[in-house]
mmCIF file of C-alpha atoms in Angstrom:
data_model
loop_
_atom_site.group_PDB
_atom_site.id
_atom_site.type_symbol
_atom_site.label_atom_id
_atom_site.label_comp_id
_atom_site.label_asym_id
_atom_site.label_seq_id
_atom_site.Cartn_x
_atom_site.Cartn_y
_atom_site.Cartn_z
ATOM 1 C CA MET M 1220 -10.358 29.918 21.181
ATOM 2 C CA ILE M 1221 -7.802 31.217 18.678
ATOM 3 C CA ARG M 1222 -6.631 27.733 17.651
ATOM 4 C CA ILE M 1223 -10.340 26.783 17.043
ATOM 5 C CA PHE M 1224 -10.814 29.958 14.943
ATOM 6 C CA GLU M 1225 -7.629 28.837 12.913
ATOM 7 C CA PHE M 1226 -9.150 25.389 12.510
ATOM 8 C CA TYR M 1227 -12.478 26.757 11.095
ATOM 9 C CA LEU M 1228 -10.794 29.428 9.087
ATOM 10 C CA SER M 1229 -8.485 26.830 7.443
ATOM 11 C CA LEU M 1230 -11.630 24.621 6.592
ATOM 12 C CA ILE M 1231 -13.303 27.707 4.759
ATOM 13 C CA ILE M 1232 -10.036 28.731 2.765
ATOM 14 C CA ALA M 1233 -9.333 25.062 2.030
ATOM 15 C CA ARG M 1234 -12.589 24.718 0.155
ATOM 16 C CA LEU M 1235 -12.243 28.054 -1.721
ATOM 17 C CA ALA M 1236 -8.577 27.142 -2.724
ATOM 18 C CA TYR M 1237 -9.738 23.655 -3.923
ATOM 19 C CA TRP M 1238 -12.578 25.190 -6.158
ATOM 20 C CA ALA M 1239 -10.380 27.804 -7.621
ATOM 21 C CA ILE M 1240 -7.778 25.077 -8.559
ATOM 22 C CA ARG M 1241 -10.426 22.823 -10.112
ATOM 23 C CA LEU M 1242 -11.879 26.134 -11.944
ATOM 24 C CA LEU M 1243 -8.400 27.006 -13.301
ATOM 25 C CA ASN M 1244 -7.643 23.382 -14.048
ATOM 26 C CA ARG M 1245 -4.265 23.762 -12.452
ATOM 27 C CA SER M 1246 -3.801 20.473 -10.551
ATOM 28 C CA SER M 1247 -5.738 17.666 -9.109
ATOM 29 C CA GLY M 1248 -5.626 19.267 -5.572
ATOM 30 C CA THR M 1249 -4.506 16.390 -3.672
ATOM 31 C CA SER M 1250 -1.825 18.153 -1.579
ATOM 32 C CA PHE M 1251 -1.557 21.807 -2.192
ATOM 33 C CA VAL M 1252 -4.840 22.416 -0.223
ATOM 34 C CA GLY M 1253 -3.392 20.349 2.630
ATOM 35 C CA MET M 1254 -0.080 22.322 2.521
ATOM 36 C CA MET M 1255 -2.125 25.578 2.794
ATOM 37 C CA THR M 1256 -4.358 24.211 5.719
ATOM 38 C CA LEU M 1257 -1.312 23.346 7.719
ATOM 39 C CA LYS M 1258 0.396 26.835 7.232
ATOM 40 C CA ILE M 1259 -2.871 28.364 8.653
ATOM 41 C CA CYS M 1260 -3.472 25.866 11.436
ATOM 42 C CA PRO M 1261 -0.234 23.900 12.196
ATOM 43 C CA ASP M 1262 -2.343 21.449 14.512
ATOM 44 C CA PHE M 1263 -5.069 21.090 12.048
ATOM 45 C CA LEU M 1264 -5.064 17.158 12.103
ATOM 46 C CA ALA M 1265 -5.249 17.230 16.034
ATOM 47 C CA HIS M 1266 -8.365 19.006 15.774
ATOM 48 C CA CYS M 1267 -9.763 16.465 12.999
ATOM 49 C CA ARG M 1268 -9.330 13.517 15.402
ATOM 50 C CA LYS M 1269 -12.738 14.309 17.212
ATOM 51 C CA TYR M 1270 -14.531 13.987 13.987
ATOM 52 C CA ILE M 1271 -14.040 10.057 14.058
ATOM 53 C CA LYS M 1272 -16.505 8.107 15.888
ATOM 54 C CA LYS M 1273 -14.829 4.686 16.007
ATOM 55 C CA ASP M 1274 -11.468 3.793 14.776
ATOM 56 C CA VAL M 1275 -8.688 5.284 12.697
ATOM 57 C CA ILE M 1276 -6.634 2.667 10.676
ATOM 58 C CA THR M 1277 -3.344 3.544 9.259
ATOM 59 C CA ILE M 1278 -1.659 1.624 6.526
ATOM 60 C CA THR M 1279 2.162 1.936 5.723
ATOM 61 C CA GLY M 1280 4.770 -0.093 3.889
ATOM 62 C CA THR M 1281 6.829 0.062 0.570
ATOM 63 C CA ASN M 1282 4.342 -1.450 -1.843
ATOM 64 C CA GLY M 1283 0.666 -1.872 -1.714
ATOM 65 C CA LYS M 1284 -0.424 0.886 0.737
ATOM 66 C CA SER M 1285 -3.109 2.410 -1.833
ATOM 67 C CA THR M 1286 -4.659 -0.935 -2.774
ATOM 68 C CA THR M 1287 -4.730 -2.194 0.867
ATOM 69 C CA SER M 1288 -6.311 0.901 2.127
ATOM 70 C CA GLY M 1289 -8.532 1.160 -0.823
ATOM 71 C CA ILE M 1290 -9.919 -2.389 -0.100
ATOM 72 C CA ILE M 1291 -10.395 -1.755 3.512
ATOM 73 C CA ALA M 1292 -12.265 1.641 2.873
ATOM 74 C CA HIS M 1293 -14.510 -0.148 0.439
ATOM 75 C CA ILE M 1294 -15.382 -2.812 2.710
ATOM 76 C CA LEU M 1295 -16.527 -0.325 5.384
ATOM 77 C CA GLU M 1296 -18.350 1.554 2.863
ATOM 78 C CA VAL M 1297 -20.229 -1.759 1.731
ATOM 79 C CA ALA M 1298 -20.901 -2.166 5.545
ATOM 80 C CA ASN M 1299 -22.718 1.141 5.484
ATOM 81 C CA GLN M 1300 -20.028 2.926 7.546
ATOM 82 C CA ASN M 1301 -19.190 6.520 6.727
ATOM 83 C CA VAL M 1302 -15.408 6.534 5.960
ATOM 84 C CA ILE M 1303 -12.886 9.260 5.457
ATOM 85 C CA HIS M 1304 -9.989 8.055 3.133
ATOM 86 C CA ASN M 1305 -7.214 9.477 1.184
ATOM 87 C CA LEU M 1306 -8.286 7.612 -1.870
ATOM 88 C CA LYS M 1307 -5.899 9.203 -4.290
ATOM 89 C CA GLY M 1308 -2.671 8.078 -2.567
ATOM 90 C CA ALA M 1309 -1.592 11.562 -1.503
ATOM 91 C CA ASN M 1310 0.102 9.906 1.678
ATOM 92 C CA MET M 1311 2.579 12.551 2.944
ATOM 93 C CA LEU M 1312 1.400 14.905 5.687
ATOM 94 C CA THR M 1313 -0.045 17.505 3.312
ATOM 95 C CA GLY M 1314 -2.020 14.769 1.552
ATOM 96 C CA VAL M 1315 -3.625 13.568 4.711
ATOM 97 C CA ALA M 1316 -4.390 17.261 5.701
ATOM 98 C CA ASN M 1317 -5.787 17.809 2.273
ATOM 99 C CA VAL M 1318 -8.455 14.938 2.527
ATOM 100 C CA PHE M 1319 -9.663 15.990 5.987
ATOM 101 C CA ALA M 1320 -9.851 19.618 4.859
ATOM 102 C CA LEU M 1321 -12.125 18.869 2.048
ATOM 103 C CA SER M 1322 -14.135 16.299 4.024
ATOM 104 C CA VAL M 1323 -14.616 17.497 7.559
ATOM 105 C CA LYS M 1324 -17.895 19.528 8.178
ATOM 106 C CA PRO M 1325 -18.528 21.074 11.528
ATOM 107 C CA PHE M 1326 -21.458 18.923 12.664
ATOM 108 C CA THR M 1327 -20.792 15.791 10.794
ATOM 109 C CA ARG M 1328 -18.633 12.829 12.037
ATOM 110 C CA PHE M 1329 -17.266 9.897 10.305
ATOM 111 C CA ASP M 1330 -17.386 6.255 11.632
ATOM 112 C CA TYR M 1331 -13.683 5.421 10.400
ATOM 113 C CA ALA M 1332 -10.794 7.079 8.972
ATOM 114 C CA VAL M 1333 -8.560 4.889 6.729
ATOM 115 C CA ILE M 1334 -5.297 6.820 6.159
ATOM 116 C CA GLU M 1335 -2.479 5.444 3.868
ATOM 117 C CA SER M 1336 0.740 7.047 5.113
ATOM 118 C CA ASP M 1337 4.299 7.331 3.650
ATOM 119 C CA GLU M 1338 6.814 5.491 5.694
ATOM 120 C CA ALA M 1339 8.939 8.470 6.474
ATOM 121 C CA TYR M 1340 5.905 10.536 7.203
ATOM 122 C CA LEU M 1341 3.998 8.310 9.589
ATOM 123 C CA THR M 1342 6.017 9.305 12.792
ATOM 124 C CA LYS M 1343 4.997 13.075 11.768
ATOM 125 C CA LEU M 1344 1.459 11.922 11.459
ATOM 126 C CA TYR M 1345 1.475 10.367 14.762
ATOM 127 C CA ASP M 1346 2.733 13.623 16.384
ATOM 128 C CA ASP M 1347 -0.796 15.045 15.838
ATOM 129 C CA TYR M 1348 -3.121 12.145 14.795
ATOM 130 C CA LYS M 1349 -2.980 8.971 16.711
ATOM 131 C CA SER M 1350 -4.661 5.700 15.504
ATOM 132 C CA GLU M 1351 -6.093 2.513 16.825
ATOM 133 C CA TYR M 1352 -4.522 0.316 14.112
ATOM 134 C CA LEU M 1353 -1.476 0.220 11.935
ATOM 135 C CA LEU M 1354 -1.284 -2.325 9.027
ATOM 136 C CA VAL M 1355 2.244 -2.821 7.478
ATOM 137 C CA THR M 1356 2.397 -4.352 4.218
ATOM 138 C CA ASN M 1357 6.031 -5.042 3.359
ATOM 139 C CA LEU M 1358 9.632 -3.248 3.306
ATOM 140 C CA PHE M 1359 11.413 -3.303 0.011
ATOM 141 C CA ARG M 1360 14.239 -1.111 -1.297
ATOM 142 C CA ASP M 1361 12.466 2.062 -2.623
ATOM 143 C CA GLN M 1362 13.609 5.612 -3.552
ATOM 144 C CA LEU M 1363 17.139 5.406 -2.028
ATOM 145 C CA ASP M 1364 17.456 9.137 -2.449
ATOM 146 C CA ARG M 1365 14.632 9.533 0.054
ATOM 147 C CA TYR M 1366 14.595 6.642 2.303
ATOM 148 C CA GLY M 1367 18.021 5.081 2.388
ATOM 149 C CA GLU M 1368 18.589 1.543 2.978
ATOM 150 C CA LEU M 1369 15.717 -0.807 4.495
ATOM 151 C CA GLU M 1370 16.836 -0.446 8.101
ATOM 152 C CA THR M 1371 16.275 3.371 7.867
ATOM 153 C CA THR M 1372 12.907 2.690 6.637
ATOM 154 C CA ALA M 1373 12.236 0.175 9.307
ATOM 155 C CA SER M 1374 13.377 2.856 11.938
ATOM 156 C CA PHE M 1375 10.933 5.464 10.573
ATOM 157 C CA ILE M 1376 8.206 2.975 11.424
ATOM 158 C CA ARG M 1377 9.435 1.941 14.731
ATOM 159 C CA ASN M 1378 9.722 5.479 15.932
ATOM 160 C CA ALA M 1379 6.091 6.157 14.703
ATOM 161 C CA ILE M 1380 4.864 2.884 16.600
ATOM 162 C CA GLU M 1381 6.769 4.030 19.907
ATOM 163 C CA LYS M 1382 4.896 7.467 19.710
ATOM 164 C CA ASN M 1383 1.217 5.774 19.726
ATOM 165 C CA ASP M 1384 0.413 3.957 22.899
ATOM 166 C CA GLY M 1385 -2.208 1.390 22.772
ATOM 167 C CA LEU M 1386 -1.680 0.971 18.998
ATOM 168 C CA ALA M 1387 -2.752 -2.472 17.506
ATOM 169 C CA LEU M 1388 -0.517 -3.810 14.937
ATOM 170 C CA LEU M 1389 -1.500 -5.866 11.947
ATOM 171 C CA LEU M 1390 1.804 -7.133 10.292
ATOM 172 C CA ASN M 1391 2.682 -9.119 7.265
ATOM 173 C CA ALA M 1392 4.302 -12.317 8.698
ATOM 174 C CA ASP M 1393 5.988 -13.134 5.632
ATOM 175 C CA ASP M 1394 8.272 -10.318 5.637
ATOM 176 C CA PRO M 1395 11.154 -10.565 8.110
ATOM 177 C CA LEU M 1396 11.554 -7.007 8.521
ATOM 178 C CA VAL M 1397 7.934 -6.153 9.094
ATOM 179 C CA SER M 1398 7.376 -8.968 11.568
ATOM 180 C CA ASN M 1399 10.162 -7.710 13.818
ATOM 181 C CA LEU M 1400 8.178 -4.438 14.139
ATOM 182 C CA GLY M 1401 5.772 -6.053 16.555
ATOM 183 C CA LYS M 1402 8.116 -6.537 19.451
ATOM 184 C CA GLY M 1403 6.556 -5.601 22.832
ATOM 185 C CA LYS M 1404 3.213 -4.437 21.041
ATOM 186 C CA LYS M 1405 -0.142 -5.957 20.614
ATOM 187 C CA THR M 1406 0.487 -7.664 17.463
ATOM 188 C CA LEU M 1407 -1.399 -9.799 15.009
ATOM 189 C CA PHE M 1408 -0.111 -11.459 11.754
ATOM 190 C CA TYR M 1409 -1.391 -12.345 8.414
ATOM 191 C CA GLY M 1410 0.669 -14.371 5.695
ATOM 192 C CA PHE M 1411 0.311 -17.022 3.063
ATOM 193 C CA GLU M 1412 0.627 -20.810 3.861
ATOM 194 C CA ASP M 1413 0.530 -21.769 0.249
ATOM 195 C CA VAL M 1414 0.645 -20.156 -3.234
ATOM 196 C CA GLU M 1415 -0.272 -21.764 -6.494
ATOM 197 C CA ILE M 1416 0.318 -20.144 -9.837
ATOM 198 C CA CYS M 1417 -2.593 -21.302 -12.226
ATOM 199 C CA SER M 1418 -1.737 -19.120 -15.345
ATOM 200 C CA ASP M 1419 0.287 -19.598 -18.329
ATOM 201 C CA ILE M 1420 0.789 -15.803 -18.517
ATOM 202 C CA HIS M 1421 2.325 -15.127 -15.237
ATOM 203 C CA ASN M 1422 5.874 -16.332 -14.228
ATOM 204 C CA SER M 1423 6.340 -17.760 -10.767
ATOM 205 C CA THR M 1424 10.031 -16.943 -10.591
ATOM 206 C CA SER M 1425 12.185 -13.642 -11.079
ATOM 207 C CA ASN M 1426 15.701 -12.992 -11.746
ATOM 208 C CA ALA M 1427 15.717 -9.703 -9.874
ATOM 209 C CA PRO M 1428 18.083 -9.582 -6.968
ATOM 210 C CA THR M 1429 16.655 -10.530 -3.672
ATOM 211 C CA GLU M 1430 17.836 -8.997 -0.426
ATOM 212 C CA VAL M 1431 19.767 -11.179 1.904
ATOM 213 C CA PHE M 1432 18.412 -10.783 5.622
ATOM 214 C CA ASN M 1433 20.438 -11.724 8.634
ATOM 215 C CA CYS M 1434 18.577 -12.805 11.846
ATOM 216 C CA VAL M 1435 19.126 -10.651 14.890
ATOM 217 C CA CYS M 1436 21.848 -13.170 15.866
ATOM 218 C CA GLY M 1437 23.797 -12.336 12.738
ATOM 219 C CA HIS M 1438 23.273 -15.382 10.708
ATOM 220 C CA PRO M 1439 21.552 -15.350 7.285
ATOM 221 C CA LEU M 1440 17.982 -16.379 7.163
ATOM 222 C CA GLU M 1441 16.984 -19.506 5.317
ATOM 223 C CA TYR M 1442 13.530 -20.431 3.750
ATOM 224 C CA ASP M 1443 11.096 -23.323 3.514
ATOM 225 C CA LYS M 1444 9.012 -21.499 1.051
ATOM 226 C CA GLN M 1445 10.065 -18.283 -0.640
ATOM 227 C CA PHE M 1446 7.150 -16.605 -2.591
ATOM 228 C CA PHE M 1447 8.921 -13.580 -3.939
ATOM 229 C CA ALA M 1448 11.736 -11.395 -2.754
ATOM 230 C CA GLN M 1449 12.120 -11.878 1.026
ATOM 231 C CA GLU M 1450 8.542 -12.882 1.382
ATOM 232 C CA GLY M 1451 7.991 -16.399 2.620
ATOM 233 C CA HIS M 1452 8.529 -18.892 5.516
ATOM 234 C CA TYR M 1453 12.010 -17.881 6.952
ATOM 235 C CA PHE M 1454 13.952 -19.349 9.791
ATOM 236 C CA CYS M 1455 17.373 -19.177 11.458
ATOM 237 C CA ASN M 1456 19.489 -22.457 11.789
ATOM 238 C CA ASN M 1457 21.655 -20.628 14.543
ATOM 239 C CA CYS M 1458 19.208 -19.322 17.045
ATOM 240 C CA GLY M 1459 15.817 -20.866 16.134
ATOM 241 C CA TYR M 1460 14.194 -17.587 15.251
ATOM 242 C CA LYS M 1461 11.316 -18.121 12.642
ATOM 243 C CA ARG M 1462 8.319 -16.682 10.980
ATOM 244 C CA PRO M 1463 5.837 -16.112 13.795
ATOM 245 C CA SER M 1464 2.606 -18.016 13.975
ATOM 246 C CA VAL M 1465 -0.114 -16.377 11.775
ATOM 247 C CA ASP M 1466 -3.611 -15.208 12.935
ATOM 248 C CA TYR M 1467 -4.920 -14.961 9.380
ATOM 249 C CA LYS M 1468 -3.680 -17.762 7.302
ATOM 250 C CA GLY M 1469 -3.780 -17.369 3.353
ATOM 251 C CA TYR M 1470 -4.076 -19.950 0.730
ATOM 252 C CA VAL M 1471 -4.304 -18.496 -2.894
ATOM 253 C CA LYS M 1472 -4.466 -19.594 -6.386
ATOM 254 C CA ILE M 1473 -3.187 -17.043 -8.996
ATOM 255 C CA PHE M 1474 -4.980 -16.984 -12.287
ATOM 256 C CA ALA M 1475 -4.343 -14.639 -15.317
ATOM 257 C CA ASP M 1476 -6.378 -11.749 -14.081
ATOM 258 C CA TYR M 1477 -7.860 -12.810 -10.866
ATOM 259 C CA SER M 1478 -7.104 -14.855 -7.574
ATOM 260 C CA GLU M 1479 -9.040 -17.342 -5.567
ATOM 261 C CA LEU M 1480 -8.255 -16.569 -1.956
ATOM 262 C CA LYS M 1481 -9.074 -18.698 1.220
ATOM 263 C CA VAL M 1482 -8.297 -17.018 4.687
ATOM 264 C CA VAL M 1483 -8.481 -19.168 7.759
ATOM 265 C CA GLU M 1484 -8.816 -17.263 11.123
ATOM 266 C CA ALA M 1485 -6.525 -19.018 13.558
ATOM 267 C CA SER M 1486 -8.534 -18.052 16.640
ATOM 268 C CA THR M 1487 -11.745 -19.583 15.361
ATOM 269 C CA ASN M 1488 -10.581 -22.007 12.704
ATOM 270 C CA LYS M 1489 -13.200 -20.444 10.495
ATOM 271 C CA GLU M 1490 -12.604 -20.517 6.547
ATOM 272 C CA TYR M 1491 -13.541 -17.706 4.223
ATOM 273 C CA ASN M 1492 -13.452 -17.652 0.537
ATOM 274 C CA PHE M 1493 -13.025 -14.775 -1.674
ATOM 275 C CA LYS M 1494 -12.575 -13.966 -5.431
ATOM 276 C CA VAL M 1495 -10.079 -10.930 -5.926
ATOM 277 C CA ASN M 1496 -10.390 -9.250 -9.299
ATOM 278 C CA LEU M 1497 -6.854 -7.884 -9.216
ATOM 279 C CA VAL M 1498 -3.667 -9.464 -11.083
ATOM 280 C CA GLY M 1499 -0.650 -10.944 -9.484
ATOM 281 C CA LEU M 1500 0.352 -12.357 -6.152
ATOM 282 C CA TYR M 1501 1.292 -8.809 -4.855
ATOM 283 C CA ASN M 1502 -2.339 -7.786 -5.129
ATOM 284 C CA ALA M 1503 -3.340 -11.209 -3.263
ATOM 285 C CA TYR M 1504 -1.144 -10.032 -0.318
ATOM 286 C CA ASN M 1505 -2.849 -6.725 -0.491
ATOM 287 C CA ALA M 1506 -6.286 -8.391 -0.365
ATOM 288 C CA LEU M 1507 -5.118 -10.590 2.604
ATOM 289 C CA GLY M 1508 -4.123 -7.686 4.721
ATOM 290 C CA ALA M 1509 -7.328 -5.657 3.962
ATOM 291 C CA ILE M 1510 -9.509 -8.863 4.755
ATOM 292 C CA SER M 1511 -7.601 -9.580 7.801
ATOM 293 C CA GLN M 1512 -8.124 -5.968 9.026
ATOM 294 C CA ALA M 1513 -11.878 -6.064 8.251
ATOM 295 C CA LEU M 1514 -12.257 -9.554 10.140
ATOM 296 C CA LEU M 1515 -10.358 -7.892 13.129
ATOM 297 C CA LEU M 1516 -12.791 -5.057 13.116
ATOM 298 C CA GLY M 1517 -15.602 -7.549 13.162
ATOM 299 C CA ILE M 1518 -17.182 -6.821 9.807
ATOM 300 C CA ASP M 1519 -19.432 -9.598 8.500
ATOM 301 C CA TYR M 1520 -18.135 -12.144 6.249
ATOM 302 C CA GLU M 1521 -20.684 -11.688 3.513
ATOM 303 C CA VAL M 1522 -20.200 -7.976 3.554
ATOM 304 C CA ILE M 1523 -16.401 -8.490 3.051
ATOM 305 C CA LYS M 1524 -16.893 -11.079 0.306
ATOM 306 C CA GLU M 1525 -19.146 -8.806 -1.593
ATOM 307 C CA ALA M 1526 -16.689 -5.698 -1.305
ATOM 308 C CA VAL M 1527 -13.663 -7.493 -2.274
ATOM 309 C CA LEU M 1528 -15.365 -8.936 -5.380
ATOM 310 C CA SER M 1529 -16.734 -5.485 -6.258
ATOM 311 C CA TYR M 1530 -13.557 -3.389 -5.566
ATOM 312 C CA LYS M 1531 -12.128 -1.511 -8.372
ATOM 313 C CA SER M 1532 -8.620 -0.221 -8.456
ATOM 314 C CA ILE M 1533 -7.707 3.297 -8.237
ATOM 315 C CA PHE M 1534 -5.432 5.013 -10.958
ATOM 316 C CA GLY M 1535 -2.469 2.988 -11.962
ATOM 317 C CA ARG M 1536 -2.941 0.390 -9.404
ATOM 318 C CA ALA M 1537 -3.722 -2.719 -11.525
ATOM 319 C CA GLU M 1538 -6.430 -0.296 -13.113
ATOM 320 C CA LYS M 1539 -8.437 -1.760 -16.042
ATOM 321 C CA ARG M 1540 -9.786 0.834 -18.615
ATOM 322 C CA VAL M 1541 -10.850 0.994 -22.091
ATOM 323 C CA ILE M 1542 -8.869 3.675 -23.988
ATOM 324 C CA ASN M 1543 -9.762 4.300 -27.604
ATOM 325 C CA GLY M 1544 -11.576 1.043 -27.807
ATOM 326 C CA HIS M 1545 -8.604 -0.945 -26.437
ATOM 327 C CA GLU M 1546 -8.698 -2.795 -23.171
ATOM 328 C CA THR M 1547 -5.876 -1.471 -21.171
ATOM 329 C CA LEU M 1548 -4.268 -2.534 -17.905
ATOM 330 C CA ILE M 1549 -2.363 0.202 -15.965
ATOM 331 C CA GLN M 1550 0.035 -0.791 -13.500
ATOM 332 C CA LEU M 1551 2.590 1.306 -11.182
ATOM 333 C CA ILE M 1552 6.182 0.400 -10.948
ATOM 334 C CA LYS M 1553 8.667 2.400 -8.625
ATOM 335 C CA ASN M 1554 11.015 -0.124 -7.229
ATOM 336 C CA PRO M 1555 12.891 -3.477 -8.176
ATOM 337 C CA THR M 1556 10.684 -5.838 -6.238
ATOM 338 C CA GLY M 1557 7.336 -4.014 -7.369
ATOM 339 C CA ALA M 1558 8.444 -3.762 -10.973
ATOM 340 C CA SER M 1559 9.581 -7.251 -11.159
ATOM 341 C CA GLU M 1560 6.395 -8.631 -9.737
ATOM 342 C CA VAL M 1561 4.326 -6.409 -12.103
ATOM 343 C CA LEU M 1562 6.508 -7.793 -15.059
ATOM 344 C CA LYS M 1563 5.383 -11.342 -14.063
ATOM 345 C CA THR M 1564 1.726 -10.301 -14.993
ATOM 346 C CA VAL M 1565 2.426 -8.728 -18.441
ATOM 347 C CA ASP M 1566 0.879 -10.663 -21.541
ATOM 348 C CA LEU M 1567 3.767 -10.672 -23.879
ATOM 349 C CA SER M 1568 1.403 -10.824 -26.769
ATOM 350 C CA SER M 1569 -0.056 -7.412 -25.854
ATOM 351 C CA GLN M 1570 1.092 -3.927 -26.760
ATOM 352 C CA ILE M 1571 3.531 -2.768 -24.027
ATOM 353 C CA LEU M 1572 4.167 1.007 -23.029
ATOM 354 C CA ILE M 1573 6.437 1.750 -20.226
ATOM 355 C CA ALA M 1574 6.530 5.484 -19.009
ATOM 356 C CA ILE M 1575 9.211 6.474 -16.469
ATOM 357 C CA ASN M 1576 9.413 9.691 -14.506
ATOM 358 C CA ASP M 1577 11.797 11.143 -12.169
ATOM 359 C CA ASN M 1578 9.764 13.923 -10.487
ATOM 360 C CA TYR M 1579 10.225 14.248 -6.684
ATOM 361 C CA ALA M 1580 7.070 12.039 -5.772
ATOM 362 C CA ASP M 1581 8.482 9.474 -8.007
ATOM 363 C CA GLY M 1582 12.031 9.337 -6.700
ATOM 364 C CA ARG M 1583 14.882 11.179 -8.633
ATOM 365 C CA ASP M 1584 17.124 8.098 -8.440
ATOM 366 C CA ILE M 1585 16.268 5.599 -11.212
ATOM 367 C CA SER M 1586 18.903 3.266 -10.804
ATOM 368 C CA TRP M 1587 16.310 0.785 -9.631
ATOM 369 C CA LEU M 1588 15.728 0.056 -13.381
ATOM 370 C CA TRP M 1589 18.865 -2.119 -13.349
ATOM 371 C CA ASP M 1590 17.853 -4.178 -10.512
ATOM 372 C CA SER M 1591 14.204 -5.011 -12.054
ATOM 373 C CA ASP M 1592 13.869 -7.959 -14.062
ATOM 374 C CA PHE M 1593 12.883 -6.570 -17.325
ATOM 375 C CA GLU M 1594 14.447 -9.670 -19.090
ATOM 376 C CA GLN M 1595 11.000 -11.167 -18.566
ATOM 377 C CA LEU M 1596 10.034 -8.925 -21.515
ATOM 378 C CA LYS M 1597 12.611 -10.277 -23.861
ATOM 379 C CA ASN M 1598 10.057 -12.377 -25.744
ATOM 380 C CA ALA M 1599 7.625 -9.730 -26.162
ATOM 381 C CA GLU M 1600 5.828 -10.138 -29.602
ATOM 382 C CA LYS M 1601 5.566 -6.390 -30.512
ATOM 383 C CA PRO M 1602 7.673 -3.393 -30.157
ATOM 384 C CA ILE M 1603 7.938 -2.066 -26.763
ATOM 385 C CA ILE M 1604 7.174 1.749 -26.445
ATOM 386 C CA THR M 1605 8.932 3.929 -23.778
ATOM 387 C CA SER M 1606 7.814 7.254 -22.663
ATOM 388 C CA GLY M 1607 7.998 9.688 -19.777
ATOM 389 C CA ILE M 1608 10.931 11.976 -18.672
ATOM 390 C CA ARG M 1609 13.477 9.077 -18.597
ATOM 391 C CA ALA M 1610 12.107 7.371 -21.505
ATOM 392 C CA ARG M 1611 15.719 7.113 -23.145
ATOM 393 C CA ASP M 1612 17.157 5.492 -19.673
ATOM 394 C CA MET M 1613 14.142 3.034 -19.909
ATOM 395 C CA ALA M 1614 15.018 2.205 -23.487
ATOM 396 C CA VAL M 1615 18.709 1.568 -22.772
ATOM 397 C CA ARG M 1616 17.704 -0.794 -20.126
ATOM 398 C CA LEU M 1617 15.471 -2.794 -22.360
ATOM 399 C CA LYS M 1618 18.270 -2.924 -24.926
ATOM 400 C CA TYR M 1619 20.299 -4.703 -22.375
ATOM 401 C CA ALA M 1620 17.485 -6.908 -21.285
#
């Protein structure tokens, strides 16, 4: 009884705190309310589980979490499902608690929860809040001061998976680290069979350093096809290990500001065609993961097609806005692979602004700037502006580029 009282008390205080924050214009309120809620009711998220009628879908990985989860949530909403989703990308435990604290009502239940989770916090989330599905996008070097090397990040996710019995995994088959997470679990895979670059603006190659991965037998993996970084069709000449067979096969044509995506469902051999109004191959991967999840949930193809076409990015994730009369594309970069892929999509005739910060959420360590392929900007037609807390560091990196 005491715990239930704490839960309802935390809901009331959360709403009062949120309105006070907004009234005072102190912050966007994406995590502070959740932090307060967990202080009042430490097992708050465990109580929230009963407010979901169908499934909880969690999404993690280095890049693409916000876009992939956003597309999934949008598909479900177009399918007339009531969805709770941490839309603004606050993906640590306080951010997840925040969205539930501001959404849950005593006599209202949601059909689905679509929860983006930070890799390191997934295991803590699963302590209190189990899910039916986990989609893992990719694993790249990211924020070394927080995560350490890639195997450490992978171990965070493995530990979380082990805590959640009955969890169904949807994994990116093209990433050798991600595909290995599915051993001994109910697992389905998505990945690209073929990628075609159909744009003069976009580069298909990058000079950014690529991680070299060894097979479990200790020999380096080789590739039949390598799309970017370690993503591709890999195999081991020593023991025969290779990319797993794919349940949702993608074929994509990348144009300047959109992609044409065909998805083949291996179990039925049905083909589905989509237009994705997002730039770059990395967003085609996000769309493929989201579409695969929607097909797995049994959502109708026409609904998925309409939702993918109408999806609009959240702040900074390939977001298109008109600012002071200028058409603007805002993209997030935070690690070498993500930055190098974004740089492939930059129109070198445009005005380019790069803002770099080193707040805690961004990662204090900015050494990744030197592993990112900023050399792709060397033929920019206009002066490049640098801004943010680390503007001078960015300017020095561009000088060397």
